[in-house]
mmCIF file of C-alpha atoms in Angstrom:
data_model
loop_
_atom_site.group_PDB
_atom_site.id
_atom_site.type_symbol
_atom_site.label_atom_id
_atom_site.label_comp_id
_atom_site.label_asym_id
_atom_site.label_seq_id
_atom_site.Cartn_x
_atom_site.Cartn_y
_atom_site.Cartn_z
ATOM 1 C CA MET A 1 -22.588 8.578 -5.440
ATOM 2 C CA GLU A 2 -21.256 5.090 -4.769
ATOM 3 C CA PRO A 3 -23.473 3.016 -2.465
ATOM 4 C CA ASP A 4 -20.657 2.707 0.087
ATOM 5 C CA ALA A 5 -19.562 6.351 -0.177
ATOM 6 C CA ASP A 6 -20.390 6.880 3.487
ATOM 7 C CA GLU A 7 -18.121 4.036 4.561
ATOM 8 C CA VAL A 8 -15.700 5.254 7.228
ATOM 9 C CA LEU A 9 -12.099 4.856 6.081
ATOM 10 C CA PHE A 10 -10.415 6.281 9.162
ATOM 11 C CA ASP A 11 -11.746 7.382 12.525
ATOM 12 C CA ALA A 12 -9.742 9.490 14.963
ATOM 13 C CA PRO A 13 -12.546 10.188 17.463
ATOM 14 C CA GLU A 14 -11.013 13.267 19.088
ATOM 15 C CA HIS A 15 -9.895 14.800 15.812
ATOM 16 C CA PHE A 16 -11.671 13.761 12.594
ATOM 17 C CA ARG A 17 -13.478 11.022 10.656
ATOM 18 C CA ILE A 18 -12.692 10.336 6.991
ATOM 19 C CA TYR A 19 -15.219 8.756 4.609
ATOM 20 C CA LYS A 20 -14.686 6.873 1.360
ATOM 21 C CA SER A 21 -16.479 9.656 -0.519
ATOM 22 C CA GLY A 22 -13.767 12.103 0.473
ATOM 23 C CA ARG A 23 -15.947 13.797 3.060
ATOM 24 C CA ILE A 24 -14.538 14.653 6.465
ATOM 25 C CA ASP A 25 -16.099 15.330 9.835
ATOM 26 C CA ARG A 26 -13.880 17.585 11.919
ATOM 27 C CA PHE A 27 -14.400 17.108 15.660
ATOM 28 C CA HIS A 28 -11.452 19.277 16.636
ATOM 29 C CA ARG A 29 -12.588 22.865 16.142
ATOM 30 C CA PRO A 30 -9.798 25.172 17.243
ATOM 31 C CA VAL A 31 -10.644 28.263 19.248
ATOM 32 C CA ILE A 32 -9.786 31.188 16.976
ATOM 33 C CA VAL A 33 -8.322 34.292 18.593
ATOM 34 C CA ALA A 34 -7.884 37.727 17.080
ATOM 35 C CA ALA A 35 -4.508 39.288 16.485
ATOM 36 C CA GLY A 36 -3.837 42.219 18.799
ATOM 37 C CA VAL A 37 -1.660 45.263 19.159
ATOM 38 C CA GLY A 38 0.205 43.729 22.038
ATOM 39 C CA ASP A 39 0.202 41.261 24.891
ATOM 40 C CA ASP A 40 1.212 42.750 28.235
ATOM 41 C CA ALA A 41 2.400 39.453 29.700
ATOM 42 C CA SER A 42 4.604 38.432 26.771
ATOM 43 C CA GLY A 43 5.458 41.827 25.331
ATOM 44 C CA VAL A 44 4.601 40.590 21.833
ATOM 45 C CA ALA A 45 2.380 42.345 19.273
ATOM 46 C CA SER A 46 0.613 40.480 16.469
ATOM 47 C CA LYS A 47 -1.258 41.247 13.278
ATOM 48 C CA ASP A 48 -2.697 39.409 10.275
ATOM 49 C CA VAL A 49 -1.683 40.030 6.674
ATOM 50 C CA VAL A 50 -3.459 38.758 3.552
ATOM 51 C CA LEU A 51 -0.968 37.427 0.999
ATOM 52 C CA ASP A 52 -3.385 36.131 -1.640
ATOM 53 C CA ALA A 53 -7.029 37.158 -1.601
ATOM 54 C CA ASP A 54 -7.890 34.615 -4.297
ATOM 55 C CA THR A 55 -6.643 31.572 -2.376
ATOM 56 C CA GLY A 56 -7.257 32.999 1.091
ATOM 57 C CA LEU A 57 -3.611 32.667 2.117
ATOM 58 C CA THR A 58 -2.830 34.747 5.211
ATOM 59 C CA VAL A 59 -0.069 34.957 7.785
ATOM 60 C CA ARG A 60 -0.014 36.140 11.372
ATOM 61 C CA LEU A 61 3.038 38.182 12.373
ATOM 62 C CA PHE A 62 4.448 38.274 15.909
ATOM 63 C CA LEU A 63 6.831 41.044 16.972
ATOM 64 C CA PRO A 64 8.367 41.691 20.408
ATOM 65 C CA LYS A 65 6.776 44.934 21.585
ATOM 66 C CA LEU A 66 10.056 46.565 22.640
ATOM 67 C CA GLN A 67 10.972 46.522 18.970
ATOM 68 C CA LEU A 68 7.924 48.677 18.246
ATOM 69 C CA GLN A 69 8.546 51.024 21.161
ATOM 70 C CA GLU A 70 12.225 51.667 20.503
ATOM 71 C CA PRO A 71 12.918 50.647 16.895
ATOM 72 C CA SER A 72 15.822 53.018 16.370
ATOM 73 C CA SER A 73 17.827 51.509 19.217
ATOM 74 C CA LYS A 74 17.129 47.878 18.399
ATOM 75 C CA LYS A 75 18.963 45.691 15.937
ATOM 76 C CA LYS A 76 16.895 43.804 13.390
ATOM 77 C CA LEU A 77 15.522 40.445 14.427
ATOM 78 C CA PRO A 78 15.842 37.011 12.819
ATOM 79 C CA ILE A 79 12.743 36.048 10.831
ATOM 80 C CA LEU A 80 11.100 32.723 11.727
ATOM 81 C CA VAL A 81 8.495 31.340 9.306
ATOM 82 C CA TYR A 82 6.314 28.772 11.103
ATOM 83 C CA PHE A 83 4.072 26.009 9.702
ATOM 84 C CA HIS A 84 1.417 24.648 12.078
ATOM 85 C CA GLY A 85 0.499 20.982 12.500
ATOM 86 C CA GLY A 86 -2.800 19.143 12.203
ATOM 87 C CA GLY A 87 -2.226 16.374 9.658
ATOM 88 C CA PHE A 88 -2.754 18.838 6.758
ATOM 89 C CA ILE A 89 -6.445 18.643 7.781
ATOM 90 C CA LEU A 90 -6.858 20.603 11.026
ATOM 91 C CA GLU A 91 -5.776 23.707 12.903
ATOM 92 C CA SER A 92 -4.933 27.281 12.000
ATOM 93 C CA ALA A 93 -2.311 29.929 12.587
ATOM 94 C CA LYS A 94 -5.158 31.876 14.210
ATOM 95 C CA SER A 95 -6.029 29.212 16.774
ATOM 96 C CA ALA A 96 -5.381 29.860 20.454
ATOM 97 C CA THR A 97 -2.924 26.942 20.525
ATOM 98 C CA TYR A 98 -0.658 28.340 17.827
ATOM 99 C CA HIS A 99 -1.178 32.002 18.670
ATOM 100 C CA ASN A 100 -0.017 31.322 22.233
ATOM 101 C CA TYR A 101 2.922 29.158 21.139
ATOM 102 C CA LEU A 102 4.189 31.669 18.573
ATOM 103 C CA THR A 103 3.762 34.503 21.079
ATOM 104 C CA SER A 104 5.933 32.603 23.560
ATOM 105 C CA LEU A 105 8.489 31.659 20.910
ATOM 106 C CA ALA A 106 8.809 35.202 19.561
ATOM 107 C CA ALA A 107 9.326 36.533 23.092
ATOM 108 C CA ALA A 108 11.830 33.848 24.149
ATOM 109 C CA ALA A 109 13.894 33.764 20.946
ATOM 110 C CA GLY A 110 13.667 37.445 20.057
ATOM 111 C CA VAL A 111 12.418 36.751 16.541
ATOM 112 C CA LEU A 112 9.891 38.255 14.181
ATOM 113 C CA ALA A 113 7.661 35.229 13.610
ATOM 114 C CA VAL A 114 5.508 34.637 10.539
ATOM 115 C CA SER A 115 2.881 31.936 11.178
ATOM 116 C CA VAL A 116 1.351 30.634 7.945
ATOM 117 C CA ASP A 117 -2.390 29.944 7.689
ATOM 118 C CA TYR A 118 -2.154 27.579 4.719
ATOM 119 C CA ARG A 119 -5.038 25.849 2.944
ATOM 120 C CA LEU A 120 -6.245 22.549 4.404
ATOM 121 C CA ALA A 121 -7.217 19.219 2.850
ATOM 122 C CA PRO A 122 -9.526 17.777 1.648
ATOM 123 C CA GLU A 123 -10.976 21.053 0.405
ATOM 124 C CA HIS A 124 -7.505 21.846 -0.909
ATOM 125 C CA ARG A 125 -5.442 18.727 -1.461
ATOM 126 C CA LEU A 126 -1.681 18.705 -1.360
ATOM 127 C CA PRO A 127 0.401 20.311 -2.737
ATOM 128 C CA ALA A 128 -1.756 23.347 -1.824
ATOM 129 C CA ALA A 129 -0.271 23.555 1.680
ATOM 130 C CA TYR A 130 3.266 23.185 0.314
ATOM 131 C CA ASP A 131 2.631 25.901 -2.274
ATOM 132 C CA ASP A 132 1.169 28.271 0.322
ATOM 133 C CA CYS A 133 4.072 27.812 2.714
ATOM 134 C CA TRP A 134 6.596 28.324 -0.072
ATOM 135 C CA ALA A 135 4.818 31.511 -1.129
ATOM 136 C CA ALA A 136 4.777 32.752 2.471
ATOM 137 C CA LEU A 137 8.494 32.039 2.857
ATOM 138 C CA ARG A 138 9.315 33.960 -0.313
ATOM 139 C CA TRP A 139 7.123 36.843 0.858
ATOM 140 C CA ALA A 140 8.743 36.980 4.289
ATOM 141 C CA SER A 141 12.259 36.734 2.847
ATOM 142 C CA SER A 142 11.628 39.706 0.570
ATOM 143 C CA ALA A 143 10.326 41.880 3.444
ATOM 144 C CA GLN A 144 7.149 42.942 1.665
ATOM 145 C CA ASN A 145 5.606 44.359 4.830
ATOM 146 C CA ASP A 146 6.295 47.308 7.121
ATOM 147 C CA TRP A 147 7.153 45.177 10.163
ATOM 148 C CA LEU A 148 9.422 42.902 8.149
ATOM 149 C CA ALA A 149 11.112 45.782 6.346
ATOM 150 C CA GLU A 150 11.749 47.777 9.523
ATOM 151 C CA HIS A 151 12.406 45.041 12.064
ATOM 152 C CA GLY A 152 13.303 41.826 10.199
ATOM 153 C CA ASP A 153 16.797 40.671 9.268
ATOM 154 C CA THR A 154 16.346 38.982 5.882
ATOM 155 C CA SER A 155 19.893 37.617 6.080
ATOM 156 C CA ARG A 156 18.779 35.438 9.028
ATOM 157 C CA VAL A 157 15.701 33.479 7.985
ATOM 158 C CA PHE A 158 14.591 30.323 9.802
ATOM 159 C CA ILE A 159 11.710 27.932 9.196
ATOM 160 C CA ALA A 160 10.030 25.681 11.744
ATOM 161 C CA GLY A 161 6.953 23.510 12.099
ATOM 162 C CA ASP A 162 5.370 20.746 14.131
ATOM 163 C CA SER A 163 3.873 17.431 12.977
ATOM 164 C CA ALA A 164 2.489 18.080 9.451
ATOM 165 C CA GLY A 165 4.242 21.440 9.697
ATOM 166 C CA GLY A 166 7.525 19.587 10.256
ATOM 167 C CA ASN A 167 6.829 17.630 7.088
ATOM 168 C CA ILE A 168 6.251 20.957 5.324
ATOM 169 C CA VAL A 169 9.637 22.153 6.597
ATOM 170 C CA HIS A 170 11.336 19.262 4.790
ATOM 171 C CA ASN A 171 9.422 19.804 1.564
ATOM 172 C CA VAL A 172 10.065 23.550 1.585
ATOM 173 C CA LEU A 173 13.781 22.831 2.006
ATOM 174 C CA VAL A 174 13.698 20.433 -0.946
ATOM 175 C CA ARG A 175 12.026 23.132 -3.012
ATOM 176 C CA ALA A 176 14.542 25.734 -1.884
ATOM 177 C CA SER A 177 17.374 23.513 -3.108
ATOM 178 C CA SER A 178 15.822 22.880 -6.517
ATOM 179 C CA SER A 179 13.995 26.126 -7.189
ATOM 180 C CA ALA A 180 14.311 27.523 -10.691
ATOM 181 C CA GLU A 181 14.268 31.026 -9.258
ATOM 182 C CA ASP A 182 17.431 33.067 -9.733
ATOM 183 C CA THR A 183 17.645 33.784 -6.009
ATOM 184 C CA PRO A 184 15.693 31.287 -3.886
ATOM 185 C CA PRO A 185 15.302 32.294 -0.234
ATOM 186 C CA ARG A 186 18.409 31.740 1.880
ATOM 187 C CA ILE A 187 17.447 29.735 4.963
ATOM 188 C CA GLU A 188 19.921 29.743 7.818
ATOM 189 C CA GLY A 189 18.262 27.088 9.929
ATOM 190 C CA ALA A 190 15.275 24.761 10.167
ATOM 191 C CA VAL A 191 13.527 23.265 13.186
ATOM 192 C CA MET A 192 11.391 20.136 12.885
ATOM 193 C CA LEU A 193 9.168 19.487 15.904
ATOM 194 C CA HIS A 194 7.862 15.904 15.863
ATOM 195 C CA PRO A 195 7.630 15.871 12.041
ATOM 196 C CA PHE A 196 5.015 13.715 10.299
ATOM 197 C CA PHE A 197 6.781 11.116 8.143
ATOM 198 C CA GLY A 198 5.821 7.544 7.314
ATOM 199 C CA GLY A 199 5.882 4.758 4.764
ATOM 200 C CA SER A 200 4.079 1.710 3.447
ATOM 201 C CA ALA A 201 5.909 -0.718 5.743
ATOM 202 C CA ALA A 202 6.971 -0.362 9.368
ATOM 203 C CA ILE A 203 10.608 0.333 10.131
ATOM 204 C CA GLU A 204 12.465 -0.812 13.239
ATOM 205 C CA GLY A 205 10.802 0.560 16.347
ATOM 206 C CA GLU A 206 7.718 1.815 14.518
ATOM 207 C CA PRO A 207 4.301 0.474 15.628
ATOM 208 C CA GLU A 208 2.114 -1.084 12.953
ATOM 209 C CA HIS A 209 -0.716 1.361 13.643
ATOM 210 C CA ALA A 210 1.604 4.176 12.568
ATOM 211 C CA VAL A 211 1.703 2.722 9.052
ATOM 212 C CA VAL A 212 -2.099 2.495 8.981
ATOM 213 C CA ILE A 213 -2.500 6.110 10.080
ATOM 214 C CA THR A 214 0.070 7.405 7.619
ATOM 215 C CA GLU A 215 -1.311 5.499 4.631
ATOM 216 C CA LYS A 216 -4.907 6.587 5.227
ATOM 217 C CA VAL A 217 -4.186 10.223 6.043
ATOM 218 C CA TRP A 218 -1.733 10.575 3.163
ATOM 219 C CA ALA A 219 -4.111 8.934 0.650
ATOM 220 C CA PHE A 220 -6.813 11.364 1.785
ATOM 221 C CA THR A 221 -4.689 14.517 1.681
ATOM 222 C CA CYS A 222 -2.625 13.642 -1.402
ATOM 223 C CA PRO A 223 -4.572 11.026 -3.414
ATOM 224 C CA ASP A 224 -2.519 11.513 -6.572
ATOM 225 C CA ALA A 225 0.814 10.783 -4.877
ATOM 226 C CA ALA A 226 3.088 8.496 -6.846
ATOM 227 C CA GLY A 227 4.005 5.514 -4.718
ATOM 228 C CA GLY A 228 1.332 6.128 -2.115
ATOM 229 C CA ALA A 229 2.846 6.358 1.361
ATOM 230 C CA ASP A 230 6.311 5.902 -0.142
ATOM 231 C CA ASP A 231 6.024 9.177 -2.021
ATOM 232 C CA PRO A 232 9.217 11.055 -1.031
ATOM 233 C CA ARG A 233 7.166 13.946 0.355
ATOM 234 C CA ILE A 234 5.856 11.743 3.176
ATOM 235 C CA ASN A 235 8.698 9.182 3.167
ATOM 236 C CA PRO A 236 11.950 11.100 2.609
ATOM 237 C CA THR A 237 14.024 8.009 3.462
ATOM 238 C CA ALA A 238 12.343 5.749 0.894
ATOM 239 C CA PRO A 239 14.737 4.017 -1.530
ATOM 240 C CA GLY A 240 15.504 5.881 -4.721
ATOM 241 C CA ALA A 241 15.917 9.604 -5.067
ATOM 242 C CA ALA A 242 15.447 10.382 -1.349
ATOM 243 C CA ALA A 243 19.163 10.387 -0.526
ATOM 244 C CA ALA A 244 19.926 12.890 -3.258
ATOM 245 C CA ALA A 245 17.150 15.172 -1.976
ATOM 246 C CA LEU A 246 18.552 15.065 1.564
ATOM 247 C CA GLU A 247 22.024 15.946 0.309
ATOM 248 C CA ARG A 248 20.709 19.161 -1.241
ATOM 249 C CA LEU A 249 18.417 20.455 1.514
ATOM 250 C CA GLY A 250 18.308 24.231 1.269
ATOM 251 C CA CYS A 251 19.460 25.300 4.722
ATOM 252 C CA GLU A 252 22.674 25.488 6.709
ATOM 253 C CA ARG A 253 21.581 24.004 10.041
ATOM 254 C CA MET A 254 18.845 21.625 11.186
ATOM 255 C CA LEU A 255 17.357 20.710 14.568
ATOM 256 C CA VAL A 256 15.149 17.597 14.601
ATOM 257 C CA CYS A 257 13.060 17.173 17.761
ATOM 258 C CA ALA A 258 11.103 14.091 18.818
ATOM 259 C CA ALA A 259 9.188 12.738 21.807
ATOM 260 C CA GLY A 260 10.003 9.353 23.305
ATOM 261 C CA LYS A 261 6.380 8.141 23.484
ATOM 262 C CA ASP A 262 5.339 9.559 20.108
ATOM 263 C CA TRP A 263 4.243 7.043 17.469
ATOM 264 C CA LEU A 264 6.392 9.048 15.039
ATOM 265 C CA VAL A 265 9.648 8.835 17.010
ATOM 266 C CA ALA A 266 11.158 5.966 14.971
ATOM 267 C CA ARG A 267 10.495 7.820 11.693
ATOM 268 C CA ASP A 268 11.894 11.043 13.099
ATOM 269 C CA ARG A 269 15.052 9.271 14.249
ATOM 270 C CA ALA A 270 15.395 7.565 10.830
ATOM 271 C CA TYR A 271 15.104 10.951 9.128
ATOM 272 C CA TYR A 272 17.783 12.477 11.346
ATOM 273 C CA ASP A 273 20.098 9.478 10.910
ATOM 274 C CA ALA A 274 19.699 9.576 7.124
ATOM 275 C CA LEU A 275 20.394 13.293 7.025
ATOM 276 C CA ALA A 276 23.440 13.015 9.300
ATOM 277 C CA ALA A 277 24.828 10.145 7.185
ATOM 278 C CA SER A 278 24.237 11.919 3.876
ATOM 279 C CA ALA A 279 26.567 14.226 1.999
ATOM 280 C CA TRP A 280 24.554 17.256 3.101
ATOM 281 C CA PRO A 281 27.127 19.921 4.058
ATOM 282 C CA GLY A 282 25.078 21.422 6.884
ATOM 283 C CA SER A 283 25.051 20.584 10.582
ATOM 284 C CA ALA A 284 22.253 18.490 12.093
ATOM 285 C CA ALA A 285 21.258 18.151 15.754
ATOM 286 C CA TRP A 286 18.834 15.796 17.507
ATOM 287 C CA LEU A 287 16.735 16.310 20.623
ATOM 288 C CA GLU A 288 14.480 13.624 22.057
ATOM 289 C CA THR A 289 12.244 14.361 25.032
ATOM 290 C CA GLU A 290 11.811 11.166 27.014
ATOM 291 C CA GLY A 291 8.451 10.155 28.394
ATOM 292 C CA GLU A 292 6.378 12.607 26.365
ATOM 293 C CA GLU A 293 3.748 12.251 23.643
ATOM 294 C CA HIS A 294 3.278 13.876 20.243
ATOM 295 C CA VAL A 295 3.383 17.732 20.341
ATOM 296 C CA PHE A 296 3.184 17.704 24.143
ATOM 297 C CA PHE A 297 4.763 21.171 24.222
ATOM 298 C CA LEU A 298 1.608 22.640 22.670
ATOM 299 C CA LEU A 299 -0.663 20.900 25.164
ATOM 300 C CA LYS A 300 1.490 21.359 28.293
ATOM 301 C CA PRO A 301 3.587 24.490 27.635
ATOM 302 C CA GLU A 302 4.462 24.933 31.318
ATOM 303 C CA CYS A 303 5.868 21.433 31.881
ATOM 304 C CA ASP A 304 9.607 20.916 32.327
ATOM 305 C CA GLY A 305 9.984 19.131 29.000
ATOM 306 C CA ALA A 306 8.277 21.946 27.100
ATOM 307 C CA LYS A 307 10.481 24.543 28.778
ATOM 308 C CA ALA A 308 13.614 22.547 27.955
ATOM 309 C CA LEU A 309 12.481 22.185 24.337
ATOM 310 C CA MET A 310 11.812 25.918 24.084
ATOM 311 C CA ASP A 311 15.273 26.635 25.503
ATOM 312 C CA ARG A 312 16.862 24.345 22.897
ATOM 313 C CA VAL A 313 14.986 25.995 20.021
ATOM 314 C CA VAL A 314 15.965 29.436 21.315
ATOM 315 C CA ALA A 315 19.620 28.353 21.558
ATOM 316 C CA PHE A 316 19.504 26.921 18.037
ATOM 317 C CA ILE A 317 18.232 30.187 16.600
ATOM 318 C CA ALA A 318 20.933 32.044 18.527
ATOM 319 C CA GLY A 319 23.536 29.830 16.875
ATOM 320 C CA ALA A 320 24.322 27.360 19.664
#
């Protein structure tokens, strides 16, 4: 081991500490909750499904309970595949934070939600998370499960994610547009919630510390990336092939959401502006919540801003 292997490269005291050796100390340990047959308050049932025993890939499904009680009288529901946040390093689809959010979203939007528990870095460097989320999307779109087959409308598939999960949304859409498969999944709409994008140099309105965070986290989670923090997977608006990728994104509609006090807001706005100005034939919408921080809706789900954001996501899925 190198003599300075224990040198700290990046310290986020409430979340994690990264060392030069590639080791990580995780201070944020999410509270894991079990899936259940139903939640009386929300009227949503949940269950876990193993997709790949070798890699450990699992998903947690969320289904409005009325659909289970009266399936014959209910029309099939849109399918929403969700990718959690956590910088590719933290969190889980089984954590209380994401279990509660997906329960609320499934109830409010009337969707069958599929929350992906993808592999985390550094134990599994990128593109492991991208590969897992792509596999989960393909699985959900092909209705290889009793709930999906009976209750899911595979003609209405949506994807969504927050922070690193929002980044995964973009990269899944790029893959959907360039997949060599004969019939890649058809994605009606995509929702990015405070997506994690960055670059090697600050753009207008972006604080310098945002560049530092992005470069260090990206180098840790994807050390083989060509171009470092200007790799198009983390910097979709970088010069070069980025514009062509945006023009071919594999969905019909997009909602990009940001928070006014988030250190990512300038990057999120740049992404939306680039998409709206591109030759992409879909429709893009923007929602910025003033006065709020990064992923505030997960931390303060009962606040007015979180309720307004939920209403907008629900309306987007409904087609408004």
